[in-house]
Amino acid sequence: MNKPVVVSEETLTEPIVVSDVTPAAKSTAAAGPAYVVLAGISFSHFLNDTMQSLIASVYPILKDTYALDFAQIGMITLAFQFTASLLQPVVGHYTDKKAQPYSLAIGMASTFFGLLLLSAAQQYLVILVAAALVGLGSAVFHPESARIARLASGGRYGFAQSVFQLGGSFGTSMGPVLAALIVVPFGQGSIAWFSSIAFLAILILWRIGRWYAPQITAKKTAAVQSHPDAPNSRRVAVALLVLVALLFSKQLYVSSLSSYYIFYLIDRFGVSTQAAQMYLFIFLAANAVGAFLGGPLGDRFGRKIVIWISILGALPFTLALPYAGLYASAVLSVIIGLIISSTTSSIIVFAQELVPHRFGMISGVFFGVAFGIGGLGAAVLGKLADHTSIEFVYQVCAYLPAIGLLAVFLPRLPQHRR
């Protein structure tokens, strides 16, 4: 591993501005990213999100087995994402004050038990509890793992966030494939096999926790003054609200495709469940590639311009999707996935740089609350689909990227903080 970067407990709770001219920053940049740690945390993100995506991927099985309607399907998504939404900012706020290097491995145990419970669930309420347990594992995982990714970045924050997001995006895309190859042929009980993935993740995260622990020291350090050109507190508050709205628009659109794209393809084009899952995999894989590209582009050209292009740039293609044929829909889903997912890393790093003294809490808010709002939106969309149709839902969702116009209210950050 690369030379560790020592971070005091005080600096996790006091205002910090990363400056290119400080000796610590120069030392960190010279060391470069800790690639082994980034690879480990990204792979853990891959395993974590693979398990999470299984929930949406087995919706057709659960719907047929328990005669669920679309509103109940949406409630499963809500149970998973709302649990993560409520707890992620809480976890982030707590770890801002006292870092917990082994919390990631402990939190993954919740996902482990959630999968086992989902595999054996015979009642709708038990399914909701199992989904909530997996959401709890997500709540513990994301804020602290985002902190570790930044700590191991060597100053390349967008790149590190993209590497971290890449693992999660590919994990999300693998869920439908594994569901098609394993869960569909072997049934709900086969979900228990994926608990072995959770166990592997626990081992990796425990090892990362051993790397992370020495980075924290009890030595107190003085807070660094904010950059004189940094936006004031009012502009920061407005910018954070705008970033939440932008991430909400992106996440709600992706959530609508993740939760209902399979049903949309089956209802409109008459494809099989397994074929529909493969089309969903294509969309989610494009999301993974786009998520990786967004961070380095933000490092090079500025995060604000990437946010502008990635959200508004998807609008023409989302408007065309509800009227396209099967193969054209697959092509459009790839284009949409590449463009719209490239904004995630830039939005999160932008928010972290706006409020660097509350890094864990901000990470928790953007991984949790904004994503949880997407889950709430998925439940609402399910209710809408029951009263109208899946096709109508996609016609409504097609306008979500227009929210990207709010990016005009984002401030320009000082050059060295970008």
Short mmCIF file of C-alpha atoms in Angstrom, two decimals, residues 212-352:
data_model
loop_
_atom_site.label_atom_id
_atom_site.label_comp_id
_atom_site.label_asym_id
_atom_site.label_seq_id
_atom_site.Cartn_x
_atom_site.Cartn_y
_atom_site.Cartn_z
CA TYR A 212 -7.76 2.82 8.13
CA ALA A 213 -7.29 2.60 11.91
CA PRO A 214 -3.65 3.86 11.98
CA GLN A 215 -4.65 6.88 9.86
CA ILE A 216 -6.58 8.25 12.84
CA THR A 217 -4.60 9.86 15.66
CA ALA A 218 -5.68 11.50 18.88
CA LYS A 219 -3.40 14.47 18.24
CA LYS A 220 -5.37 17.70 18.07
CA THR A 221 -4.74 20.10 15.21
CA ALA A 222 -5.91 23.64 14.57
CA ALA A 223 -8.59 24.29 11.97
CA VAL A 224 -7.49 25.82 8.68
CA GLN A 225 -9.24 29.03 7.68
CA SER A 226 -11.62 28.90 4.74
CA HIS A 227 -10.53 30.25 1.37
CA PRO A 228 -11.43 33.97 1.06
CA ASP A 229 -13.21 33.34 -2.27
CA ALA A 230 -15.27 30.45 -0.91
CA PRO A 231 -19.08 30.95 -1.08
CA ASN A 232 -20.80 32.22 2.06
CA SER A 233 -23.07 30.06 4.20
CA ARG A 234 -26.23 31.18 2.40
CA ARG A 235 -24.85 30.27 -1.03
CA VAL A 236 -23.59 26.98 0.37
CA ALA A 237 -27.09 26.15 1.66
CA VAL A 238 -28.67 27.03 -1.70
CA ALA A 239 -26.03 25.00 -3.56
CA LEU A 240 -26.63 21.95 -1.36
CA LEU A 241 -30.38 22.13 -2.02
CA VAL A 242 -29.71 22.38 -5.75
CA LEU A 243 -27.34 19.40 -5.64
CA VAL A 244 -29.93 17.34 -3.76
CA ALA A 245 -32.54 18.24 -6.40
CA LEU A 246 -30.15 17.31 -9.23
CA LEU A 247 -29.22 14.00 -7.65
CA PHE A 248 -32.90 13.34 -6.94
CA SER A 249 -33.82 13.84 -10.60
CA LYS A 250 -31.03 11.53 -11.70
CA GLN A 251 -31.71 8.90 -9.03
CA LEU A 252 -35.48 8.88 -9.51
CA TYR A 253 -35.05 8.30 -13.23
CA VAL A 254 -32.52 5.51 -12.66
CA SER A 255 -34.75 4.07 -9.92
CA SER A 256 -37.75 4.05 -12.27
CA LEU A 257 -35.79 2.04 -14.81
CA SER A 258 -34.25 -0.24 -12.20
CA SER A 259 -37.60 -1.04 -10.56
CA TYR A 260 -39.98 -1.09 -13.53
CA TYR A 261 -37.93 -1.41 -16.73
CA ILE A 262 -38.36 -5.20 -16.66
CA PHE A 263 -42.15 -4.86 -16.46
CA TYR A 264 -42.13 -2.15 -19.13
CA LEU A 265 -40.29 -4.40 -21.60
CA ILE A 266 -42.49 -7.39 -20.78
CA ASP A 267 -45.75 -5.43 -21.08
CA ARG A 268 -44.87 -3.47 -24.22
CA PHE A 269 -42.72 -5.89 -26.21
CA GLY A 270 -43.70 -9.28 -24.77
CA VAL A 271 -40.11 -10.36 -23.98
CA SER A 272 -39.38 -13.04 -21.38
CA THR A 273 -38.36 -12.19 -17.81
CA GLN A 274 -34.80 -13.37 -18.41
CA ALA A 275 -34.49 -11.36 -21.62
CA ALA A 276 -35.84 -8.26 -19.86
CA GLN A 277 -33.27 -8.72 -17.08
CA MET A 278 -30.51 -8.77 -19.69
CA TYR A 279 -31.79 -5.49 -21.16
CA LEU A 280 -31.76 -4.05 -17.65
CA PHE A 281 -28.17 -5.24 -17.26
CA ILE A 282 -27.21 -3.34 -20.43
CA PHE A 283 -28.64 -0.11 -19.01
CA LEU A 284 -27.00 -0.60 -15.60
CA ALA A 285 -23.63 -1.49 -17.16
CA ALA A 286 -23.76 1.77 -19.13
CA ASN A 287 -24.44 3.51 -15.81
CA ALA A 288 -21.27 1.96 -14.40
CA VAL A 289 -19.12 3.20 -17.27
CA GLY A 290 -20.61 6.68 -17.08
CA ALA A 291 -20.08 6.84 -13.31
CA PHE A 292 -16.39 6.08 -13.78
CA LEU A 293 -15.86 8.68 -16.51
CA GLY A 294 -17.59 11.50 -14.64
CA GLY A 295 -15.04 11.89 -11.83
CA PRO A 296 -11.86 12.34 -13.90
CA LEU A 297 -13.75 14.67 -16.26
CA GLY A 298 -14.77 16.75 -13.26
CA ASP A 299 -11.15 16.86 -12.03
CA ARG A 300 -10.02 18.11 -15.44
CA PHE A 301 -12.78 20.44 -16.64
CA GLY A 302 -14.59 21.38 -13.44
CA ARG A 303 -17.47 19.67 -11.72
CA LYS A 304 -20.08 22.31 -12.54
CA ILE A 305 -19.77 21.88 -16.29
CA VAL A 306 -19.92 18.08 -15.96
CA ILE A 307 -23.10 18.42 -13.90
CA TRP A 308 -24.64 20.68 -16.56
CA ILE A 309 -23.84 18.35 -19.45
CA SER A 310 -24.61 15.04 -17.77
CA ILE A 311 -28.14 15.86 -16.59
CA LEU A 312 -29.46 18.16 -19.30
CA GLY A 313 -27.60 16.17 -21.97
CA ALA A 314 -29.72 13.11 -21.22
CA LEU A 315 -33.03 14.96 -21.75
CA PRO A 316 -33.43 14.43 -25.54
CA PHE A 317 -32.83 10.69 -25.14
CA THR A 318 -35.16 10.22 -22.15
CA LEU A 319 -37.90 12.02 -24.10
CA ALA A 320 -37.40 9.63 -27.03
CA LEU A 321 -37.30 6.39 -25.00
CA PRO A 322 -41.08 5.91 -24.44
CA TYR A 323 -41.68 6.02 -28.21
CA ALA A 324 -38.80 3.76 -29.34
CA GLY A 325 -38.93 0.12 -30.40
CA LEU A 326 -37.26 -2.71 -28.49
CA TYR A 327 -33.76 -2.48 -29.97
CA ALA A 328 -33.87 1.31 -30.18
CA SER A 329 -34.84 1.32 -26.50
CA ALA A 330 -31.74 -0.73 -25.71
CA VAL A 331 -29.53 1.75 -27.60
CA LEU A 332 -31.20 4.75 -25.96
CA SER A 333 -30.86 3.17 -22.50
CA VAL A 334 -27.11 2.84 -23.06
CA ILE A 335 -26.78 6.48 -24.11
CA ILE A 336 -28.92 7.64 -21.17
CA GLY A 337 -26.95 5.52 -18.73
CA LEU A 338 -23.60 6.83 -19.96
CA ILE A 339 -24.65 10.47 -19.79
CA ILE A 340 -26.84 10.70 -16.72
CA SER A 341 -24.65 8.61 -14.40
CA SER A 342 -21.53 10.67 -15.12
CA THR A 343 -22.91 13.36 -12.82
CA THR A 344 -22.89 11.30 -9.60
CA SER A 345 -19.21 11.65 -8.71
CA SER A 346 -19.16 15.36 -9.55
CA ILE A 347 -22.26 16.08 -7.45
CA ILE A 348 -20.94 14.21 -4.41
CA VAL A 349 -17.43 15.70 -4.56
CA PHE A 350 -18.90 19.18 -5.15
CA ALA A 351 -21.04 18.77 -2.01
CA GLN A 352 -18.08 17.46 0.00
#
